[in-house]
Amino acid sequence: MSGAEVIGQKLEAAVVEYQNLEKEYSKVVNNRAQLQSQLQENELVQKELELLSSDSIVYKLTGPVLVKQDHAEAKANVKKRIEYISSDFKRTETRIKELEDKQDKKRTEVIKLQNAYQDIMQSICLIFLLIAACKATTISGQIVPNWLLFANLLIPNIPKDLAKLTPATKAVLNNGQFTAYIKEDGSFNFFNVPEGSHTLRVVSPEFVFDHVRVDVSSSKVSASITQLGAGYAREGPKLSHPIELTPKRPLVYFHEREKFNVMSLFSNPMILLSVFSLGAVFLLPKLTANMDPEMLEEMKQTQKSMGLGNNGQVEMPDFQKSMMDWLAPPPPQVPETEKKSGSKKKRN
């Protein structure tokens, strides 16, 4: 049996004894309160009897009945009762003092056992922490500049290729379980990382970085590029340790509105259909003028038979006349009597 278990058992026994002493102390205190109340009541009765004369009639309550009693006998009974209650009260006071002393000693014993138990448990926890610290590993990384991290000559004493990284840039492990801020040279470190698989990513308001899976064991640290939703058995390209990361693309928060382009009009099918129709209207007469005479004469005959044109030329509809006829108001209606009189005048 270990020392912690022995002290724990002693502590439990001491706590139980202390609780029993508290219960007994509470009972004795309540008993003292009752005795004190009885003593005060009998002393008050004794004072009242002293005020009476020797031939006064005294009654004693016995159950529901009042019994007549001699004055001298009543005074003697009250006096004996006061002496008895006073002796019990003194014994109770002595017992309370003894219980208080025992409580103080037991309380001191419990406190000592608690301190000893806490010291042993703290030592055990410290041992476990030291063992865990021996197994813990440090993960190191470095942000390597590329074409996205251009030089900034306005900020002195900082590597110019990393000058565009803001102080908000940081590396996080397991979505914030461990956090490491990027130093001026682009390096970062995670200390006391336990064994197992972890996810490393760089949080930056300017650039997007790869997500890295980091496997920590007692002997080595291995890293590989991973993607969100990838299975545990799937590993991407391997990375060496310390891990080197480069930004993949800048973060774009606002998209520029597309500018007007004349060529975009020709991608509209309605515009293309209109252009084709207008081309047909203007080019068709020129094509008929250069045709073979025989074919032209044959086409004229066909047009005449179909009523499409006069004098061998293709007639296009008069859109202006059609619109004027459509928009013009209707002609006034002539009454039937005026139509008949007009027809008679023409006959005459």
Short mmCIF file of C-alpha atoms in Angstrom, two decimals:
data_model
loop_
_atom_site.label_atom_id
_atom_site.label_comp_id
_atom_site.label_asym_id
_atom_site.label_seq_id
_atom_site.Cartn_x
_atom_site.Cartn_y
_atom_site.Cartn_z
CA MET A 1 0.00 0.00 0.00
CA SER A 2 1.44 3.37 -1.02
CA GLY A 3 1.95 6.33 1.28
CA ALA A 4 -0.80 8.32 -0.44
CA GLU A 5 -3.35 5.56 0.22
CA VAL A 6 -2.36 5.27 3.91
CA ILE A 7 -2.62 9.02 4.45
CA GLY A 8 -5.90 9.06 2.53
CA GLN A 9 -7.40 6.41 4.83
CA LYS A 10 -6.19 8.24 7.93
CA LEU A 11 -7.65 11.46 6.58
CA GLU A 12 -11.05 9.84 5.95
CA ALA A 13 -11.12 8.37 9.50
CA ALA A 14 -10.14 11.71 11.03
CA VAL A 15 -12.85 13.53 9.06
CA VAL A 16 -15.48 11.02 10.24
CA GLU A 17 -14.39 11.47 13.87
CA TYR A 18 -14.49 15.22 13.51
CA GLN A 19 -18.01 15.06 12.07
CA ASN A 20 -19.16 12.88 15.01
CA LEU A 21 -17.69 15.39 17.47
CA GLU A 22 -19.59 18.18 15.73
CA LYS A 23 -22.87 16.24 16.02
CA GLU A 24 -22.31 15.54 19.75
CA TYR A 25 -21.33 19.14 20.36
CA SER A 26 -24.54 20.32 18.72
CA LYS A 27 -26.64 18.02 20.95
CA VAL A 28 -24.88 19.15 24.15
CA VAL A 29 -25.35 22.81 23.20
CA ASN A 30 -29.09 22.25 22.68
CA ASN A 31 -29.30 20.47 26.06
CA ARG A 32 -27.56 23.39 27.75
CA ALA A 33 -30.09 25.78 26.23
CA GLN A 34 -32.97 23.71 27.65
CA LEU A 35 -31.37 23.55 31.12
CA GLN A 36 -30.76 27.26 31.12
CA SER A 37 -34.42 27.90 30.24
CA GLN A 38 -35.59 25.58 33.05
CA LEU A 39 -33.21 27.18 35.54
CA GLN A 40 -34.46 30.67 34.72
CA GLU A 41 -38.08 29.52 35.06
CA ASN A 42 -37.48 27.92 38.50
CA GLU A 43 -35.57 30.95 39.76
CA LEU A 44 -38.50 33.10 38.74
CA VAL A 45 -40.88 30.79 40.71
CA GLN A 46 -38.58 30.95 43.74
CA LYS A 47 -38.68 34.74 43.69
CA GLU A 48 -42.47 34.68 43.53
CA LEU A 49 -42.65 32.29 46.52
CA GLU A 50 -40.37 34.54 48.54
CA LEU A 51 -42.87 37.33 48.12
CA LEU A 52 -45.72 35.25 49.60
CA SER A 53 -46.44 34.89 53.33
CA SER A 54 -46.17 31.56 55.15
CA ASP A 55 -49.95 31.09 55.38
CA SER A 56 -50.51 31.65 51.65
CA ILE A 57 -52.16 28.94 49.64
CA VAL A 58 -50.03 27.43 46.87
CA TYR A 59 -51.28 25.15 44.09
CA LYS A 60 -49.15 22.79 42.06
CA LEU A 61 -50.17 21.76 38.54
CA THR A 62 -50.12 17.96 38.29
CA GLY A 63 -51.32 16.99 34.86
CA PRO A 64 -54.64 18.75 34.22
CA VAL A 65 -55.36 19.10 37.97
CA LEU A 66 -54.27 21.82 40.43
CA VAL A 67 -53.20 20.20 43.75
CA LYS A 68 -53.01 22.24 46.94
CA GLN A 69 -49.52 22.29 48.48
CA ASP A 70 -47.96 23.73 51.62
CA HIS A 71 -46.00 26.96 51.15
CA ALA A 72 -42.84 25.66 52.89
CA GLU A 73 -42.94 22.40 50.97
CA ALA A 74 -43.30 24.27 47.67
CA LYS A 75 -40.29 26.45 48.46
CA ALA A 76 -38.21 23.36 49.37
CA ASN A 77 -39.17 21.55 46.14
CA VAL A 78 -38.27 24.56 44.00
CA LYS A 79 -34.95 24.93 45.79
CA LYS A 80 -34.06 21.25 45.23
CA ARG A 81 -35.07 21.53 41.57
CA ILE A 82 -32.81 24.58 41.13
CA GLU A 83 -29.88 22.74 42.70
CA TYR A 84 -30.41 19.72 40.45
CA ILE A 85 -30.70 21.84 37.29
CA SER A 86 -27.64 23.88 38.28
CA SER A 87 -25.53 20.74 38.72
CA ASP A 88 -26.65 19.43 35.30
CA PHE A 89 -25.91 22.81 33.78
CA LYS A 90 -22.34 22.75 35.18
CA ARG A 91 -21.76 19.22 33.87
CA THR A 92 -23.03 20.32 30.49
CA GLU A 93 -20.68 23.31 30.47
CA THR A 94 -17.75 21.01 31.32
CA ARG A 95 -18.74 18.61 28.55
CA ILE A 96 -18.96 21.44 26.03
CA LYS A 97 -15.48 22.59 26.95
CA GLU A 98 -14.11 19.05 26.55
CA LEU A 99 -15.78 18.70 23.14
CA GLU A 100 -14.37 22.04 22.03
CA ASP A 101 -10.86 20.91 22.99
CA LYS A 102 -11.33 17.60 21.15
CA GLN A 103 -12.65 19.44 18.07
CA ASP A 104 -9.63 21.75 18.05
CA LYS A 105 -7.21 18.81 18.27
CA LYS A 106 -9.06 16.82 15.63
CA ARG A 107 -9.29 19.85 13.36
CA THR A 108 -5.52 20.32 13.63
CA GLU A 109 -5.00 16.64 12.85
CA VAL A 110 -7.27 16.83 9.79
CA ILE A 111 -5.45 19.92 8.49
CA LYS A 112 -2.07 18.21 8.87
CA LEU A 113 -3.30 15.10 7.06
CA GLN A 114 -4.80 17.24 4.29
CA ASN A 115 -1.53 19.10 3.81
CA ALA A 116 0.42 15.84 3.76
CA TYR A 117 -2.03 14.31 1.26
CA GLN A 118 -1.87 17.41 -0.96
CA ASP A 119 1.93 17.38 -0.87
CA ILE A 120 2.00 13.75 -1.97
CA MET A 121 -0.56 14.36 -4.75
CA GLN A 122 1.34 17.42 -5.96
CA SER A 123 4.51 15.36 -6.07
CA ILE A 124 2.73 12.66 -8.07
CA CYS A 125 1.28 15.26 -10.48
CA LEU A 126 4.71 16.83 -10.87
CA ILE A 127 6.17 13.45 -11.72
CA PHE A 128 3.48 12.87 -14.36
CA LEU A 129 4.05 16.36 -15.78
CA LEU A 130 7.77 15.70 -16.01
CA ILE A 131 7.11 12.41 -17.77
CA ALA A 132 4.71 14.15 -20.18
CA ALA A 133 7.22 16.95 -20.75
CA CYS A 134 9.89 14.39 -21.59
CA LYS A 135 7.56 12.87 -24.17
CA ALA A 136 6.43 16.27 -25.52
CA THR A 137 8.04 17.60 -28.69
CA THR A 138 8.75 21.01 -30.20
CA ILE A 139 7.42 21.67 -33.72
CA SER A 140 9.35 24.30 -35.64
CA GLY A 141 8.47 26.00 -38.89
CA GLN A 142 9.53 28.75 -41.26
CA ILE A 143 7.67 30.91 -43.78
CA VAL A 144 9.76 31.01 -46.93
CA PRO A 145 9.35 34.08 -49.19
CA ASN A 146 8.28 33.70 -52.81
CA TRP A 147 7.03 36.00 -55.57
CA LEU A 148 3.95 36.99 -53.52
CA LEU A 149 6.01 38.39 -50.62
CA PHE A 150 7.64 41.26 -52.50
CA ALA A 151 10.27 43.57 -51.07
CA ASN A 152 9.20 46.60 -49.06
CA LEU A 153 12.03 49.07 -48.66
CA LEU A 154 10.04 51.39 -46.37
CA ILE A 155 10.29 49.10 -43.31
CA PRO A 156 13.87 48.87 -42.02
CA ASN A 157 15.46 46.09 -39.94
CA ILE A 158 13.00 43.47 -41.26
CA PRO A 159 13.78 40.90 -43.96
CA LYS A 160 12.46 42.65 -47.03
CA ASP A 161 10.82 39.57 -48.52
CA LEU A 162 8.66 39.12 -45.40
CA ALA A 163 7.76 42.78 -44.89
CA LYS A 164 4.24 42.29 -46.22
CA LEU A 165 3.28 39.88 -43.41
CA THR A 166 1.22 41.77 -40.83
CA PRO A 167 1.45 41.19 -37.05
CA ALA A 168 -1.91 39.38 -37.24
CA THR A 169 -0.26 36.49 -39.06
CA LYS A 170 0.07 33.44 -36.80
CA ALA A 171 0.41 29.67 -36.93
CA VAL A 172 -2.17 27.52 -35.14
CA LEU A 173 -2.20 23.83 -34.28
CA ASN A 174 -5.48 21.88 -34.02
CA ASN A 175 -7.64 24.96 -34.69
CA GLY A 176 -6.21 27.00 -31.82
CA GLN A 177 -5.13 24.40 -29.25
CA PHE A 178 -1.59 25.73 -29.73
CA THR A 179 -0.80 29.17 -31.13
CA ALA A 180 2.54 30.59 -32.28
CA TYR A 181 3.03 34.09 -33.67
CA ILE A 182 5.35 34.61 -36.60
CA LYS A 183 8.69 36.18 -35.76
CA GLU A 184 10.37 38.84 -37.87
CA ASP A 185 12.48 36.25 -39.67
CA GLY A 186 9.39 34.17 -40.48
CA SER A 187 10.01 31.37 -37.95
CA PHE A 188 7.57 29.93 -35.42
CA ASN A 189 7.66 27.22 -32.72
CA PHE A 190 5.14 25.05 -30.86
CA PHE A 191 6.46 23.80 -27.52
CA ASN A 192 5.39 20.74 -25.50
CA VAL A 193 3.29 19.21 -28.26
CA PRO A 194 2.07 15.73 -27.23
CA GLU A 195 2.42 12.66 -29.40
CA GLY A 196 -0.19 12.06 -32.08
CA SER A 197 -1.49 13.60 -35.30
CA HIS A 198 -2.06 17.36 -35.49
CA THR A 199 -3.19 19.87 -38.11
CA LEU A 200 -1.03 22.93 -38.76
CA ARG A 201 -2.15 26.00 -40.67
CA VAL A 202 -1.02 29.62 -41.03
CA VAL A 203 -3.73 32.22 -40.40
CA SER A 204 -3.06 35.34 -42.46
CA PRO A 205 -5.37 38.17 -43.55
CA GLU A 206 -3.36 38.58 -46.78
CA PHE A 207 -2.41 35.11 -48.08
CA VAL A 208 -3.60 31.52 -48.30
CA PHE A 209 -1.29 28.75 -47.06
CA ASP A 210 -1.41 24.96 -47.30
CA HIS A 211 -2.82 22.86 -44.46
CA VAL A 212 -0.18 20.54 -43.04
CA ARG A 213 -0.65 17.27 -41.17
CA VAL A 214 2.01 16.80 -38.49
CA ASP A 215 2.61 13.36 -36.92
CA VAL A 216 4.55 13.56 -33.64
CA SER A 217 6.18 10.46 -32.14
CA SER A 218 8.85 9.88 -29.54
CA SER A 219 11.54 9.59 -32.19
CA LYS A 220 10.66 12.03 -34.98
CA VAL A 221 8.30 14.64 -36.42
CA SER A 222 6.89 14.00 -39.91
CA ALA A 223 4.76 16.45 -41.93
CA SER A 224 2.76 16.27 -45.15
CA ILE A 225 0.40 18.60 -47.03
CA THR A 226 -3.26 17.72 -46.56
CA GLN A 227 -6.65 18.97 -47.68
CA LEU A 228 -9.89 19.52 -45.80
CA GLY A 229 -11.98 16.36 -45.79
CA ALA A 230 -9.07 14.05 -46.62
CA GLY A 231 -9.08 10.67 -44.87
CA TYR A 232 -6.67 9.80 -42.11
CA ALA A 233 -4.83 7.23 -44.21
CA ARG A 234 -4.38 9.67 -47.10
CA GLU A 235 -1.15 11.67 -47.04
CA GLY A 236 -0.03 14.39 -49.41
CA PRO A 237 3.45 15.56 -50.41
CA LYS A 238 6.00 15.13 -47.64
CA LEU A 239 7.64 18.09 -45.92
CA SER A 240 10.85 18.15 -43.94
CA HIS A 241 11.18 19.36 -40.36
CA PRO A 242 11.49 22.32 -39.64
CA ILE A 243 8.43 22.81 -41.84
CA GLU A 244 8.78 25.35 -44.65
CA LEU A 245 5.61 27.04 -45.89
CA THR A 246 5.03 29.48 -48.75
CA PRO A 247 1.90 31.48 -49.59
CA LYS A 248 -0.14 30.03 -52.44
CA ARG A 249 -2.26 32.99 -53.45
CA PRO A 250 -3.39 36.34 -52.04
CA LEU A 251 -6.76 36.66 -50.38
CA VAL A 252 -9.19 38.75 -52.45
CA TYR A 253 -11.97 40.33 -50.41
CA PHE A 254 -13.40 42.67 -53.11
CA HIS A 255 -13.94 41.91 -56.79
CA GLU A 256 -13.62 44.73 -59.32
CA ARG A 257 -16.75 45.43 -61.33
CA GLU A 258 -16.50 44.32 -64.94
CA LYS A 259 -15.95 47.24 -67.37
CA PHE A 260 -17.95 47.88 -70.52
CA ASN A 261 -16.64 46.12 -73.64
CA VAL A 262 -17.96 46.72 -77.14
CA MET A 263 -17.07 43.21 -78.25
CA SER A 264 -19.37 41.80 -75.57
CA LEU A 265 -22.34 43.09 -77.62
CA PHE A 266 -21.57 40.56 -80.36
CA SER A 267 -21.95 37.72 -77.91
CA ASN A 268 -25.66 38.57 -77.64
CA PRO A 269 -27.71 36.40 -80.07
CA MET A 270 -30.32 39.15 -80.58
CA ILE A 271 -27.62 41.58 -81.71
CA LEU A 272 -26.20 38.99 -84.12
CA LEU A 273 -29.66 38.33 -85.60
CA SER A 274 -30.29 42.06 -86.11
CA VAL A 275 -26.92 42.55 -87.82
CA PHE A 276 -27.57 39.60 -90.13
CA SER A 277 -31.02 40.93 -91.06
CA LEU A 278 -29.68 44.42 -91.87
CA GLY A 279 -26.87 42.89 -93.93
CA ALA A 280 -29.39 40.88 -95.91
CA VAL A 281 -31.50 44.01 -96.61
CA PHE A 282 -28.57 46.00 -98.01
CA LEU A 283 -26.65 43.22 -99.76
CA LEU A 284 -29.52 41.41 -101.52
CA PRO A 285 -30.19 44.14 -104.17
CA LYS A 286 -26.48 44.27 -105.02
CA LEU A 287 -26.36 40.52 -105.45
CA THR A 288 -29.34 40.56 -107.86
CA ALA A 289 -27.73 43.31 -109.98
CA ASN A 290 -24.69 41.09 -110.77
CA MET A 291 -26.71 38.01 -111.64
CA ASP A 292 -26.79 36.28 -115.10
CA PRO A 293 -29.41 37.94 -117.43
CA GLU A 294 -31.25 34.70 -118.04
CA MET A 295 -31.44 33.91 -114.36
CA LEU A 296 -32.42 37.51 -113.63
CA GLU A 297 -35.25 37.33 -116.22
CA GLU A 298 -36.43 34.04 -114.77
CA MET A 299 -36.42 35.50 -111.28
CA LYS A 300 -38.42 38.52 -112.49
CA GLN A 301 -41.07 36.29 -114.00
CA THR A 302 -41.27 34.35 -110.76
CA GLN A 303 -41.57 37.56 -108.74
CA LYS A 304 -44.33 38.87 -111.00
CA SER A 305 -46.27 35.65 -110.73
CA MET A 306 -45.94 35.81 -106.94
CA GLY A 307 -46.70 39.53 -106.81
CA LEU A 308 -43.44 40.37 -105.09
CA GLY A 309 -42.16 43.22 -107.25
CA ASN A 310 -42.49 45.43 -110.36
CA ASN A 311 -40.03 46.01 -113.21
CA GLY A 312 -37.83 43.16 -112.09
CA GLN A 313 -36.76 44.75 -108.83
CA VAL A 314 -37.35 43.39 -105.37
CA GLU A 315 -39.74 45.60 -103.50
CA MET A 316 -39.32 45.96 -99.77
CA PRO A 317 -42.31 46.78 -97.62
CA ASP A 318 -42.85 50.47 -96.84
CA PHE A 319 -42.49 50.46 -93.07
CA GLN A 320 -43.21 54.19 -92.81
CA LYS A 321 -46.52 53.92 -94.67
CA SER A 322 -47.50 50.86 -92.66
CA MET A 323 -46.81 52.65 -89.36
CA MET A 324 -48.77 55.76 -90.51
CA ASP A 325 -51.77 53.63 -91.51
CA TRP A 326 -51.61 51.79 -88.18
CA LEU A 327 -51.33 54.95 -86.07
CA ALA A 328 -53.84 57.07 -88.09
CA PRO A 329 -57.35 57.47 -86.66
CA PRO A 330 -60.16 55.55 -88.34
CA PRO A 331 -62.17 57.43 -91.06
CA PRO A 332 -65.48 58.97 -89.99
CA GLN A 333 -68.53 56.82 -90.60
CA VAL A 334 -71.01 58.28 -93.18
CA PRO A 335 -74.74 57.78 -92.43
CA GLU A 336 -76.72 55.56 -94.77
CA THR A 337 -79.01 58.42 -95.98
CA GLU A 338 -76.00 60.47 -97.10
CA LYS A 339 -74.56 57.48 -98.92
CA LYS A 340 -77.86 56.96 -100.84
CA SER A 341 -78.22 60.66 -101.78
CA GLY A 342 -74.65 60.73 -102.98
CA SER A 343 -75.21 57.71 -105.16
CA LYS A 344 -78.31 59.30 -106.71
CA LYS A 345 -76.41 62.49 -107.55
CA LYS A 346 -73.76 60.46 -109.36
CA ARG A 347 -76.44 58.72 -111.42
CA ASN A 348 -77.98 62.01 -112.44
#
